[in-house]
CSV table of C-alpha atoms in Angstrom, one decimal:
chain,number,residue,atom,x,y,z
H,1,MET,CA,14.2,18.6,-4.8
H,2,ASN,CA,10.9,20.8,-5.6
H,3,LYS,CA,8.2,21.3,-3.2
H,4,SER,CA,5.7,18.7,-4.7
H,5,GLU,CA,8.2,16.1,-4.4
H,6,SER,CA,9.3,16.7,-0.9
H,7,LYS,CA,5.8,17.3,0.1
H,8,TYR,CA,5.2,13.5,-1.5
H,9,PHE,CA,8.2,12.4,0.3
H,10,ASN,CA,6.9,13.8,4.1
H,11,THR,CA,3.8,12.6,3.7
H,12,ALA,CA,5.5,8.9,2.9
H,13,ILE,CA,7.7,9.2,6.1
H,14,ARG,CA,4.3,10.4,7.8
H,15,MET,CA,2.2,7.2,6.5
H,16,ASP,CA,5.9,5.2,7.2
H,17,GLU,CA,5.7,6.1,11.0
H,18,ALA,CA,2.1,5.7,11.1
H,19,LEU,CA,2.7,2.3,10.6
H,20,ILE,CA,5.3,1.9,13.1
H,21,THR,CA,3.4,3.3,15.6
H,22,LEU,CA,0.6,1.1,14.9
H,23,LEU,CA,2.9,-1.7,14.8
H,24,GLU,CA,3.6,-1.2,18.0
H,25,LYS,CA,0.0,-2.0,19.3
H,26,LYS,CA,-1.3,-4.6,16.8
H,27,ASP,CA,-0.5,-7.1,14.4
H,28,PHE,CA,0.1,-6.4,10.7
H,29,GLU,CA,-3.1,-8.2,9.5
H,30,TYR,CA,-5.1,-6.1,11.6
H,31,ILE,CA,-4.5,-2.8,10.7
H,32,THR,CA,-6.6,-0.9,8.5
H,33,ILE,CA,-6.2,2.0,5.4
H,34,LYS,CA,-8.3,4.2,8.1
H,35,GLU,CA,-6.4,3.9,10.7
H,36,ILE,CA,-3.2,4.7,9.0
H,37,CYS,CA,-4.5,7.6,7.9
H,38,ASP,CA,-5.9,8.6,11.3
H,39,ALA,CA,-2.5,8.0,12.7
H,40,ALA,CA,-0.8,9.8,9.9
H,41,GLY,CA,-2.9,12.9,9.6
H,42,VAL,CA,-3.9,12.0,5.6
H,43,ASN,CA,-7.0,11.4,4.0
H,44,ARG,CA,-8.0,8.3,2.3
H,45,SER,CA,-7.0,9.5,-1.5
H,46,THR,CA,-3.5,10.5,-0.3
H,47,PHE,CA,-3.0,6.8,1.0
H,48,TYR,CA,-3.8,5.6,-2.2
H,49,LEU,CA,-1.6,8.1,-4.2
H,50,HIS,CA,1.2,6.5,-2.6
H,51,TYR,CA,0.0,3.3,-2.4
H,52,GLU,CA,-2.2,0.5,-3.7
H,53,ASN,CA,-2.6,-1.3,-0.3
H,54,THR,CA,-1.3,-1.9,3.2
H,55,SER,CA,1.2,-4.4,1.9
H,56,ASP,CA,2.8,-1.3,-0.1
H,57,LEU,CA,3.0,0.5,2.7
H,58,LEU,CA,4.8,-2.3,4.7
H,59,LYS,CA,7.4,-2.9,2.0
H,60,GLU,CA,8.1,0.9,2.2
H,61,THR,CA,8.2,0.9,5.6
H,62,THR,CA,10.7,-2.1,6.0
H,63,ARG,CA,12.8,0.0,3.6
H,64,TYR,CA,12.2,3.3,5.4
H,65,ILE,CA,13.9,1.1,8.8
H,66,LEU,CA,17.0,-0.3,6.9
H,67,ASP,CA,17.7,3.1,5.1
H,68,LYS,CA,17.9,5.0,8.9
H,69,HIS,CA,20.1,1.6,9.9
H,70,PHE,CA,22.7,1.8,7.3
H,71,ALA,CA,22.4,5.9,7.4
H,72,TYR,CA,24.3,4.8,10.5
H,73,TYR,CA,27.3,3.4,8.8
H,74,SER,CA,30.3,5.0,7.1
H,75,ALA,CA,30.5,5.0,3.0
H,76,ASP,CA,33.6,2.7,3.2
H,77,THR,CA,31.9,0.3,5.6
H,78,LYS,CA,28.9,0.1,3.1
H,79,GLY,CA,30.8,-1.1,-0.1
H,80,ILE,CA,33.0,-3.7,2.4
H,81,THR,CA,31.3,-6.8,0.1
H,82,GLU,CA,33.3,-6.0,-2.8
H,83,HIS,CA,36.5,-6.7,-0.8
H,84,PHE,CA,35.4,-10.1,0.8
H,85,VAL,CA,37.4,-12.1,-1.9
H,86,ASN,CA,40.8,-10.5,-1.3
H,87,CYS,CA,40.9,-8.6,1.3
H,88,GLU,CA,43.2,-10.0,4.8
H,89,LEU,CA,41.2,-12.1,7.2
H,90,ARG,CA,41.4,-9.9,10.1
H,91,ASN,CA,39.7,-7.3,7.7
H,92,LEU,CA,36.4,-9.6,7.5
H,93,VAL,CA,36.1,-9.8,11.7
H,94,PHE,CA,33.1,-7.1,11.7
H,95,ILE,CA,33.2,-7.3,15.3
H,96,THR,CA,35.0,-4.3,16.2
H,97,SER,CA,33.7,-0.9,17.3
H,98,LYS,CA,34.1,0.6,13.5
H,99,TYR,CA,30.9,-1.9,12.6
H,100,LEU,CA,29.2,-2.0,16.6
H,101,VAL,CA,29.4,1.6,17.4
H,102,PRO,CA,26.8,2.4,14.1
H,103,TYR,CA,24.9,-0.5,15.1
H,104,LEU,CA,24.1,0.1,19.0
H,105,SER,CA,23.9,3.7,18.1
H,106,PHE,CA,20.9,3.0,15.5
H,107,ILE,CA,19.6,1.2,18.1
H,108,LYS,CA,19.8,3.7,21.2
H,109,ASP,CA,18.5,6.5,18.8
H,110,ASN,CA,15.6,4.3,17.3
H,111,GLN,CA,14.5,2.1,20.2
H,112,ARG,CA,11.0,2.0,19.5
H,113,ILE,CA,11.4,1.4,15.8
H,114,PHE,CA,14.0,-1.4,16.6
H,115,LYS,CA,11.5,-3.0,19.2
H,116,VAL,CA,8.8,-2.6,16.5
H,117,SER,CA,11.3,-4.7,14.0
H,118,ILE,CA,11.8,-7.2,16.6
H,119,LYS,CA,8.0,-7.7,17.7
H,120,GLN,CA,7.1,-7.9,13.7
H,121,PHE,CA,9.8,-9.6,12.5
H,122,ASN,CA,7.9,-11.9,10.4
H,123,SER,CA,5.9,-9.1,9.0
H,124,LEU,CA,8.3,-6.5,8.1
H,125,SER,CA,10.2,-9.7,6.1
H,126,MET,CA,13.3,-9.2,8.4
H,127,ASP,CA,14.1,-12.8,7.4
H,128,ASP,CA,14.3,-12.2,3.9
H,129,VAL,CA,16.7,-9.5,4.9
H,130,TYR,CA,19.0,-11.8,7.4
H,131,GLY,CA,19.0,-14.5,4.5
H,132,LYS,CA,20.4,-11.6,2.0
H,133,MET,CA,22.7,-10.7,4.4
H,134,PHE,CA,23.7,-14.7,5.3
H,135,GLU,CA,23.7,-15.6,1.7
H,136,HIS,CA,26.1,-11.5,0.5
H,137,ILE,CA,27.6,-11.5,3.6
H,138,PHE,CA,28.3,-13.9,6.3
H,139,ASN,CA,28.6,-17.0,4.1
H,140,PRO,CA,31.3,-15.5,2.1
H,141,ILE,CA,33.1,-14.8,5.3
H,142,LEU,CA,32.7,-18.0,6.7
H,143,GLU,CA,34.2,-19.2,3.6
H,144,ARG,CA,37.1,-17.5,4.1
H,145,PHE,CA,37.5,-18.8,7.5
H,146,ARG,CA,37.2,-22.3,5.8
H,147,VAL,CA,33.9,-23.1,8.3
H,148,PRO,CA,32.6,-25.8,6.6
H,149,GLU,CA,29.0,-25.0,4.8
H,150,LYS,CA,27.1,-27.7,6.6
H,151,GLU,CA,28.0,-26.0,9.7
H,152,ARG,CA,27.6,-22.1,8.3
H,153,ALA,CA,24.2,-21.9,9.2
H,154,TYR,CA,24.4,-23.3,13.1
H,155,VAL,CA,27.5,-20.8,13.6
H,156,MET,CA,25.6,-17.6,12.5
H,157,LYS,CA,22.6,-18.7,14.4
H,158,PHE,CA,25.0,-19.1,17.8
H,159,TYR,CA,26.9,-15.7,16.9
H,160,LEU,CA,23.6,-13.7,16.0
H,161,THR,CA,21.6,-15.0,19.2
H,162,GLY,CA,24.5,-14.3,21.8
H,163,ILE,CA,25.1,-10.5,20.3
H,164,TYR,CA,20.9,-10.2,20.2
H,165,ALA,CA,20.8,-11.3,24.0
H,166,ILE,CA,23.5,-9.1,24.8
H,167,VAL,CA,21.8,-6.1,22.7
H,168,MET,CA,18.1,-6.9,23.8
H,169,GLU,CA,19.2,-7.1,27.7
H,170,TRP,CA,20.9,-3.4,26.8
H,171,LEU,CA,17.5,-2.6,25.8
H,172,ASP,CA,15.8,-3.3,28.4
H,173,LYS,CA,17.4,-1.2,30.5
H,174,SER,CA,16.5,1.8,27.7
H,175,CYS,CA,19.7,1.8,26.8
H,176,SER,CA,21.0,3.3,30.1
H,177,ASP,CA,24.6,1.1,30.2
H,178,ASP,CA,27.3,2.7,28.7
H,179,MET,CA,27.5,1.8,24.5
H,180,GLU,CA,31.4,1.2,25.5
H,181,ALA,CA,30.3,-1.4,28.2
H,182,VAL,CA,27.6,-3.1,25.8
H,183,ILE,CA,30.9,-3.2,22.7
H,184,LYS,CA,33.4,-5.1,25.3
H,185,VAL,CA,30.7,-7.5,26.3
H,186,ILE,CA,30.2,-8.2,22.8
H,187,VAL,CA,33.5,-8.4,21.6
H,188,ASP,CA,34.8,-10.6,25.2
H,189,CYS,CA,31.8,-12.8,24.3
H,190,VAL,CA,32.8,-13.4,20.8
H,191,MET,CA,36.1,-13.1,20.4
H,192,GLY,CA,37.0,-14.8,23.6
H,193,GLU,CA,38.5,-12.4,25.3
H,194,ARG,CA,37.7,-13.7,28.5
H,195,ASN,CA,40.1,-14.4,31.4
H,196,ILE,CA,39.2,-17.6,33.3
H,197,ASP,CA,42.5,-17.6,35.6
H,198,GLY,CA,40.9,-14.6,37.3
């Protein structure tokens, strides 16, 4: 990357971060280009060099957040979808440290960004992201486990809502509880590892 590409890239990151900061305070539809430029420390012409409008920036900011998240995973976990058809069922269980450590590490290291993603879920089109995850990841896995098609959305909602509740409890405590303890709670709840006999 040459110097001008690097400057262009760094300016884009500053605008992504500026938008995230503004989204902490107000809804997207009330954020102006002037506010973005002021927060990023750039002029209006620089904004238009990068984007046609605020919606373009919003799309890029969503991609920026997702790229930051995916960077926490190793290369072998990124290409996992290719193995869904032929792998053993036990390899389709993602409620393990291999997947939860990067997920929770991203949340812990990026609490502000994660909170904005939750608060601005619809503006950032996160429902589209989860829709694609359901189509390309969750649905094929549930199919392999022979979960009837009509039940799959309910099953995923149950698991995702439960995991979300645990993560939000951890986030409410500024991620101060030990990550391994949180992983154990998630695994125990999802995999049914509770001893009811005491």
